[in-house]
Amino acid sequence: MKDQIIIDQLLQAVGGRENVKNYEHCATRLRIILKDDSLLDKQKAENISESKGYFFNTGQHQFIFGTGKVNEVYEAFAQTMGKEQQANFKEDVYSNLTPVQKVVRTLSDVLVPLIPALVTTGLLMGIRGLLVELGVPFSADWYALFEMLTDTAFAFLPVLIAYSATKKFGGNPIIGIVVGLMLVAPQLPNAWVVASGDAQPLHLFGLSISGYQGSIFPAIIVGWLVSKLEKGFRKFVPQMMDLVVTPFLTIVVTLTLVLFALGPILQVAEKAVINGIVYLVQAPFGIGYILYAAVQQLIVITGLHHSLSIIELGLLNTSGENVLQVLGTASMAGQFGAAIAAAFLYRNKVKRSNAISAAVPTLFGITEPLLFGINLRSLRIFASGMVGGAIGGLMTYIFQLAATGMGITFIPGLLLYTGDFGAMLKYIAVILIAFSVGFACVQLQRRKISAELNEETTMEDDLQTVSAIETE
């Protein structure tokens, strides 16, 4: 065999063929998952003939052979192993991830397919807000049409997420859509309207029930419940009744659990968030400003950020100023800087372009595409954005800066400072400083983050290969 020496050295390095659990290759690397990682001889792994390098990441021992050569080595390795690559490579990859990596990967798998829709409507929403604040006149009919373009995807975000999550977890996506639609049904008081105090929730069994507009995690839980319940019910429901009984039970049980179990938990969480933020912002020496600006985008991820309008209204009513607007913008700017720095670390030009596109709506105050499309793919990127936001919060405290309104952030937020040119300059300075710090923190970790992002790209290629094999 032409590559027998390479194969022999590989098997010696990984602890023998009996220690090989699974294997695959991408464009340049042979990837091997072992049963016992401790049996690997790193010195031998780093000195394989014709190998350009070795590293270990996401539970995979990766040997770099380069384009073309890796295909030869893979075929020779498969011949020696006596079997082709197993179809469960995807599951083996996930089983080797840490719990944190699994959570991040699951979020990514569920939310990334939604990015194109969120980017488009996010940009439209930002443009609409800017035009309105500039005083551009709209007739009622034209404004309604504009709202249809800008608000639909975000108003029905739980539906999109429930569909994607149900598909990810192996359930019937149509059932996921149905339950997602029930979460934002017009019969339930709109969560945003309830948060502003303009509507009252429903009261059932002593619980307050409202819609789940803007919620993320409840919709993901819906997808998980639908897939698990559907599979569970199918085990004992007679086949002749499966078409009706299984969907019925799945929808009823999922919705009951979400409305009457998850709902109250979220209400407690929202109250805790609101009270915690009030105490946090009031902390002395700017500590509250720093911490809030660091974690504000975490609140966006949970979907609880719509409740912040209550605090903003209270601040404006009591003092005429709203510091949360500045701190929220600082948090966005830090994440924006980290995202832009990360985007340029992608070696794949298409992925780099997509990452930049996902980041752009942040300029108009829409951060979901950025968070789910870029920053949550690596905890290093998100943490860098948090550091940027924290420094922006510190500058907000030093400048003693606060807005005179609410509802708009980042570039549209400039309109809240048109009456005070000095305050506008400070606002711009907070954005630039937070952005620069977030950008710099990613640059300081560029080697590790680049490895994570580009590793993720090739892993996606691998999983697509596995899917193709399973289809065949």
XYZ file of C-alpha atoms in Angstrom:
472
model
C 0.000 0.000 0.000
C 1.357 3.396 -1.058
C 0.680 5.153 2.244
C 1.270 2.175 4.539
C 4.076 3.907 6.463
C 1.788 6.857 7.234
C -1.023 4.547 8.342
C 1.270 2.510 10.571
C 2.583 5.682 12.207
C -0.956 6.991 12.679
C -2.113 3.814 14.378
C 0.936 3.781 16.636
C 0.277 7.417 17.584
C -3.420 6.915 18.402
C -2.975 3.773 20.465
C -3.811 1.137 17.877
C -6.757 0.432 15.596
C -8.830 -0.897 18.501
C -8.709 2.588 20.071
C -10.230 4.247 16.972
C -13.886 5.078 17.546
C -14.597 6.959 14.319
C -12.853 8.945 11.609
C -13.553 11.432 8.832
C -11.701 13.964 6.713
C -12.266 17.515 5.537
C -10.482 19.396 2.758
C -7.084 19.246 4.471
C -7.256 17.113 7.635
C -7.822 13.532 8.729
C -9.986 13.624 11.859
C -9.976 10.735 14.296
C -12.160 10.262 17.374
C -10.633 7.895 19.935
C -12.216 5.723 22.586
C -9.484 6.709 25.074
C -7.696 10.006 24.398
C -5.082 9.244 27.055
C -3.586 6.517 24.835
C -2.492 9.028 22.206
C 1.266 9.581 21.925
C 1.541 13.292 21.164
C 5.192 13.142 20.159
C 4.466 10.448 17.570
C 1.339 12.309 16.423
C 3.401 15.409 15.707
C 5.948 13.439 13.640
C 3.774 11.520 11.163
C 5.364 11.234 7.719
C 4.055 13.830 5.239
C 1.841 15.364 7.944
C 2.058 19.140 8.173
C 0.872 19.247 11.758
C -1.350 17.803 14.470
C -3.775 19.331 16.950
C -6.682 18.281 19.168
C -9.969 20.185 19.167
C -13.655 19.437 19.907
C -12.798 15.832 20.762
C -11.079 15.197 17.426
C -7.412 14.362 16.804
C -6.650 16.201 13.588
C -3.754 15.438 11.268
C -3.057 17.998 8.550
C -2.087 16.439 5.199
C -3.287 19.098 2.782
C -5.672 19.095 -0.173
C -5.586 15.902 -2.227
C -3.179 14.044 0.030
C -5.746 13.796 2.802
C -8.079 11.868 0.467
C -5.347 9.297 -0.229
C -4.548 8.907 3.466
C -8.222 8.590 4.370
C -8.808 5.845 1.796
C -5.727 3.955 3.004
C -6.805 4.385 6.632
C -10.316 3.094 5.836
C -8.820 0.089 4.037
C -6.658 -0.741 7.033
C -9.554 -0.346 9.451
C -11.558 -2.728 7.266
C -14.607 -0.471 7.123
C -15.674 2.865 5.782
C -16.266 5.862 7.999
C -19.273 5.247 10.224
C -22.509 7.154 9.677
C -22.692 8.247 13.322
C -19.669 10.540 13.068
C -21.909 13.532 13.798
C -23.130 12.003 17.064
C -19.578 11.086 18.036
C -18.455 14.665 17.428
C -21.191 15.974 19.718
C -20.468 13.377 22.384
C -16.893 14.652 22.609
C -17.886 18.274 23.155
C -17.886 19.803 26.634
C -21.298 20.710 28.121
C -20.701 24.392 27.331
C -19.666 23.571 23.760
C -22.786 21.431 23.339
C -25.037 24.282 24.487
C -23.314 26.767 22.175
C -23.434 24.301 19.269
C -27.132 23.584 19.851
C -27.975 27.288 19.983
C -25.983 27.799 16.816
C -27.710 24.934 14.992
C -31.146 26.251 15.962
C -30.622 29.970 15.429
C -28.135 30.334 12.567
C -30.682 29.264 9.876
C -32.815 32.251 10.932
C -30.053 34.820 10.406
C -30.937 35.849 6.791
C -34.507 36.718 7.813
C -33.395 38.544 10.970
C -30.695 40.505 9.126
C -33.133 41.726 6.482
C -35.953 42.694 8.820
C -33.477 44.098 11.356
C -32.087 46.492 8.779
C -35.586 47.500 7.687
C -36.609 48.049 11.319
C -33.588 50.251 11.939
C -34.230 52.293 8.802
C -37.885 52.759 9.760
C -36.962 53.940 13.258
C -34.425 56.391 11.864
C -36.896 57.826 9.343
C -39.579 58.230 12.007
C -37.199 59.992 14.398
C -36.085 62.300 11.581
C -39.711 63.321 11.153
C -40.288 61.817 7.705
C -44.076 61.843 7.207
C -45.921 58.557 6.647
C -49.603 58.118 5.965
C -51.337 55.536 8.129
C -51.509 53.104 5.212
C -47.834 53.438 4.277
C -46.777 53.136 7.910
C -48.850 49.961 8.296
C -47.157 48.506 5.218
C -43.727 49.436 6.606
C -44.616 47.778 9.923
C -45.568 44.614 8.059
C -42.105 44.535 6.449
C -40.178 45.297 9.628
C -42.073 43.659 12.483
C -43.303 40.322 11.137
C -40.141 38.247 11.629
C -39.526 39.589 15.145
C -43.186 39.405 16.181
C -43.260 35.746 15.104
C -39.706 34.958 16.190
C -40.884 32.185 18.581
C -42.559 30.495 15.594
C -39.337 30.522 13.561
C -37.311 29.271 16.506
C -39.827 26.564 17.421
C -39.716 25.313 13.824
C -35.914 25.284 13.698
C -35.564 23.715 17.160
C -38.110 20.979 16.436
C -36.261 20.149 13.225
C -32.929 20.152 15.077
C -34.169 17.765 17.789
C -35.798 15.392 15.311
C -39.493 16.210 15.748
C -42.197 17.198 13.279
C -41.419 20.843 12.332
C -45.062 21.518 11.416
C -46.159 20.695 14.962
C -43.389 23.007 16.171
C -44.809 25.783 13.992
C -48.323 25.238 15.352
C -47.214 25.464 18.999
C -45.010 28.456 18.152
C -48.003 30.233 16.622
C -50.030 29.514 19.772
C -47.337 31.235 21.863
C -47.934 34.503 19.973
C -51.631 34.044 19.218
C -53.667 37.288 19.242
C -55.854 35.843 22.018
C -52.882 36.155 24.403
C -52.033 39.715 25.497
C -48.896 40.893 23.693
C -45.853 40.570 25.980
C -44.429 43.930 24.883
C -47.751 45.717 25.499
C -48.067 44.055 28.918
C -44.505 45.102 29.781
C -45.311 48.724 28.919
C -48.364 48.649 31.191
C -50.885 49.178 28.370
C -52.464 45.725 28.704
C -53.197 43.183 31.403
C -52.259 39.479 31.208
C -54.814 36.704 31.413
C -55.382 35.256 34.895
C -55.824 31.480 34.981
C -55.343 29.183 37.980
C -53.899 32.160 39.844
C -51.227 32.619 37.157
C -50.669 35.599 34.860
C -50.471 34.489 31.209
C -49.295 36.628 28.286
C -47.758 36.066 24.845
C -44.152 35.123 24.215
C -43.251 37.810 21.679
C -39.462 38.142 21.426
C -38.843 35.077 23.600
C -36.076 32.704 22.564
C -35.525 29.989 25.142
C -39.233 29.102 25.572
C -39.411 28.497 21.822
C -36.306 26.292 21.927
C -37.856 24.349 24.804
C -41.009 23.961 22.691
C -38.945 22.368 19.929
C -37.302 20.007 22.393
C -40.601 19.058 24.050
C -42.357 18.469 20.739
C -39.618 16.133 19.508
C -39.374 14.183 22.791
C -43.114 13.910 23.400
C -43.864 12.940 19.817
C -41.333 10.093 19.953
C -42.565 9.051 23.402
C -46.255 8.956 22.489
C -45.523 7.068 19.280
C -44.162 4.158 21.341
C -47.574 3.251 22.783
C -50.165 4.940 20.538
C -51.604 2.322 18.112
C -50.399 2.874 14.568
C -53.930 3.239 13.199
C -54.524 6.161 15.631
C -51.063 7.701 15.360
C -51.968 10.334 12.754
C -54.489 11.999 15.081
C -53.647 11.020 18.660
C -49.887 11.651 18.648
C -50.044 15.238 17.309
C -53.011 16.008 19.587
C -51.243 14.827 22.740
C -47.956 16.447 21.698
C -49.517 19.878 21.120
C -51.747 19.843 24.214
C -49.045 18.645 26.634
C -46.364 20.969 25.198
C -48.593 24.037 25.343
C -49.811 23.175 28.858
C -46.261 22.824 30.147
C -45.105 26.042 28.481
C -48.057 28.205 29.583
C -48.607 26.883 33.101
C -45.118 25.734 34.138
C -42.577 27.646 32.086
C -44.697 30.814 32.089
C -44.672 31.307 35.870
C -40.944 30.563 35.993
C -40.346 33.255 33.385
C -42.489 35.698 35.335
C -40.356 35.143 38.412
C -37.236 35.508 36.266
C -38.493 38.773 34.764
C -39.231 40.265 38.180
C -35.807 39.158 39.407
C -34.171 40.716 36.345
C -36.005 44.013 36.813
C -35.281 44.267 40.526
C -31.692 43.139 40.006
C -31.080 45.771 37.318
C -32.479 48.536 39.510
C -30.110 47.594 42.342
C -27.244 47.062 39.896
C -27.463 50.473 38.248
C -27.615 52.153 41.659
C -24.351 50.499 42.804
C -21.693 53.111 43.812
C -18.511 54.172 41.990
C -19.863 53.238 38.555
C -19.744 49.514 39.354
C -23.393 49.130 38.364
C -22.837 50.903 35.052
C -19.877 48.662 34.255
C -21.650 45.408 35.117
C -24.904 46.303 33.391
C -23.185 47.335 30.155
C -21.222 44.081 30.271
C -24.248 41.788 30.680
C -27.045 43.685 28.939
C -26.771 41.557 25.794
C -27.098 38.432 27.938
C -30.583 39.693 28.800
C -31.322 40.033 25.075
C -30.330 36.397 24.569
C -32.861 35.286 27.192
C -35.642 37.323 25.584
C -36.371 39.164 28.849
C -35.144 42.496 27.526
C -38.672 43.695 26.672
C -39.220 44.087 30.422
C -36.502 46.749 30.586
C -38.913 49.300 29.155
C -40.615 49.397 32.581
C -37.353 50.559 34.191
C -36.685 53.062 31.406
C -40.145 54.551 31.795
C -39.637 54.794 35.544
C -36.282 56.566 35.108
C -37.759 59.065 32.655
C -40.774 59.750 34.880
C -38.699 60.361 37.996
C -35.611 62.111 36.641
C -36.236 62.876 32.984
C -33.118 60.889 32.083
C -32.571 57.308 30.912
C -29.077 55.952 31.502
C -30.076 52.459 30.314
C -30.188 53.760 26.742
C -26.492 54.682 26.867
C -25.474 51.519 28.696
C -27.440 49.339 26.283
C -25.750 51.048 23.348
C -22.337 50.553 24.995
C -23.110 46.845 25.392
C -24.091 46.625 21.730
C -20.994 48.520 20.621
C -18.703 46.158 22.534
C -20.324 43.118 20.920
C -20.251 44.869 17.531
C -16.504 45.488 17.809
C -15.885 41.863 18.797
C -18.048 40.621 15.909
C -16.319 42.740 13.264
C -12.902 41.605 14.494
C -14.069 37.977 14.439
C -15.586 38.314 10.954
C -12.172 39.111 9.489
C -10.720 35.967 11.075
C -12.813 33.734 8.806
C -10.679 32.340 6.005
C -13.789 31.473 4.013
C -14.808 34.644 2.125
C -18.483 33.710 2.023
C -18.627 33.154 5.778
C -16.714 36.395 6.343
C -19.239 38.289 4.210
C -22.177 36.620 5.994
C -20.703 37.513 9.386
C -20.342 41.170 8.426
C -23.908 41.185 7.097
C -25.146 39.726 10.396
C -23.316 42.464 12.321
C -24.591 45.450 10.327
C -28.138 45.605 11.854
C -26.453 46.339 15.204
C -25.856 49.870 13.915
C -29.626 50.288 14.090
C -29.982 48.623 17.503
C -30.850 45.103 16.317
C -28.331 42.628 17.786
C -29.977 39.207 17.454
C -28.351 38.445 14.067
C -24.930 39.390 15.455
C -25.338 37.413 18.662
C -26.672 34.228 17.121
C -24.718 34.434 13.881
C -21.251 35.282 15.221
C -20.587 35.996 18.873
C -22.263 33.007 20.480
C -20.258 30.672 18.259
C -17.271 31.323 20.493
C -17.394 32.256 24.162
C -14.125 34.144 23.614
C -15.840 36.477 21.142
C -18.840 37.060 23.375
C -16.628 37.646 26.425
C -14.581 40.157 24.403
C -17.793 42.013 23.599
C -18.694 42.010 27.296
C -15.342 43.593 28.161
C -15.947 46.261 25.519
C -19.401 46.934 26.936
C -18.006 47.151 30.471
C -15.474 49.814 29.444
C -18.262 51.663 27.649
C -20.241 51.544 30.916
C -17.253 52.986 32.770
C -17.018 55.861 30.265
C -20.765 56.474 30.668
C -20.221 56.864 34.416
C -17.208 59.161 33.935
C -19.140 61.315 31.434
C -22.297 61.214 33.610
C -24.197 60.675 30.381
C -27.900 59.819 30.080
C -30.498 59.993 27.312
C -33.679 62.042 27.359
C -35.814 59.336 25.769
C -36.073 55.634 25.045
C -36.807 53.130 22.300
C -33.831 53.801 20.008
C -30.149 52.957 20.393
C -26.837 53.121 18.519
C -27.054 55.344 15.370
C -30.777 56.197 15.676
C -30.046 56.960 19.343
C -28.061 60.008 18.224
C -31.408 61.740 17.763
C -31.911 61.708 21.549
C -28.897 64.010 21.928
C -29.637 66.607 19.240
C -30.390 69.196 21.920
C -26.910 68.952 23.463
C -23.945 68.750 21.085
C -21.538 67.990 23.941
C -23.657 65.063 25.092
C -23.808 63.786 21.504
C -20.001 63.801 21.290
C -19.807 61.879 24.578
C -22.344 59.375 23.254
C -20.247 58.847 20.122
C -17.120 58.498 22.275
C -18.779 55.784 24.386
C -19.658 53.857 21.210
C -16.177 54.185 19.704
C -14.400 53.214 22.938
C -16.625 50.175 23.569
C -16.251 49.113 19.937
C -12.467 49.497 20.017
C -12.059 47.526 23.246
C -14.269 44.677 21.978
C -12.321 44.651 18.704
C -8.950 44.699 20.490
C -9.892 41.865 22.874
C -10.666 39.600 19.932
C -7.409 40.595 18.239
C -5.468 39.675 21.361
C -6.948 36.168 21.095
C -6.935 35.997 17.301
C -5.034 32.705 17.024
C -7.362 30.758 19.317
C -10.544 32.382 18.004
C -9.453 31.883 14.389
C -8.855 28.200 15.125
C -12.339 27.894 16.662
C -14.142 29.684 13.834
C -12.340 27.980 10.982
C -12.520 24.640 12.775
C -16.265 25.166 13.023
C -16.433 25.845 9.285
C -14.730 22.592 8.389
C -16.804 20.714 10.985
C -19.937 21.941 9.230
C -18.527 20.550 5.986
C -17.946 17.234 7.748
C -21.495 17.079 9.085
C -22.852 17.855 5.619
C -20.771 14.942 4.301
C -22.225 12.668 6.973
C -25.760 13.809 6.123
C -25.114 13.030 2.468
C -23.847 9.540 3.363
C -26.921 8.911 5.547
C -29.188 10.067 2.695
C -27.521 7.711 0.259
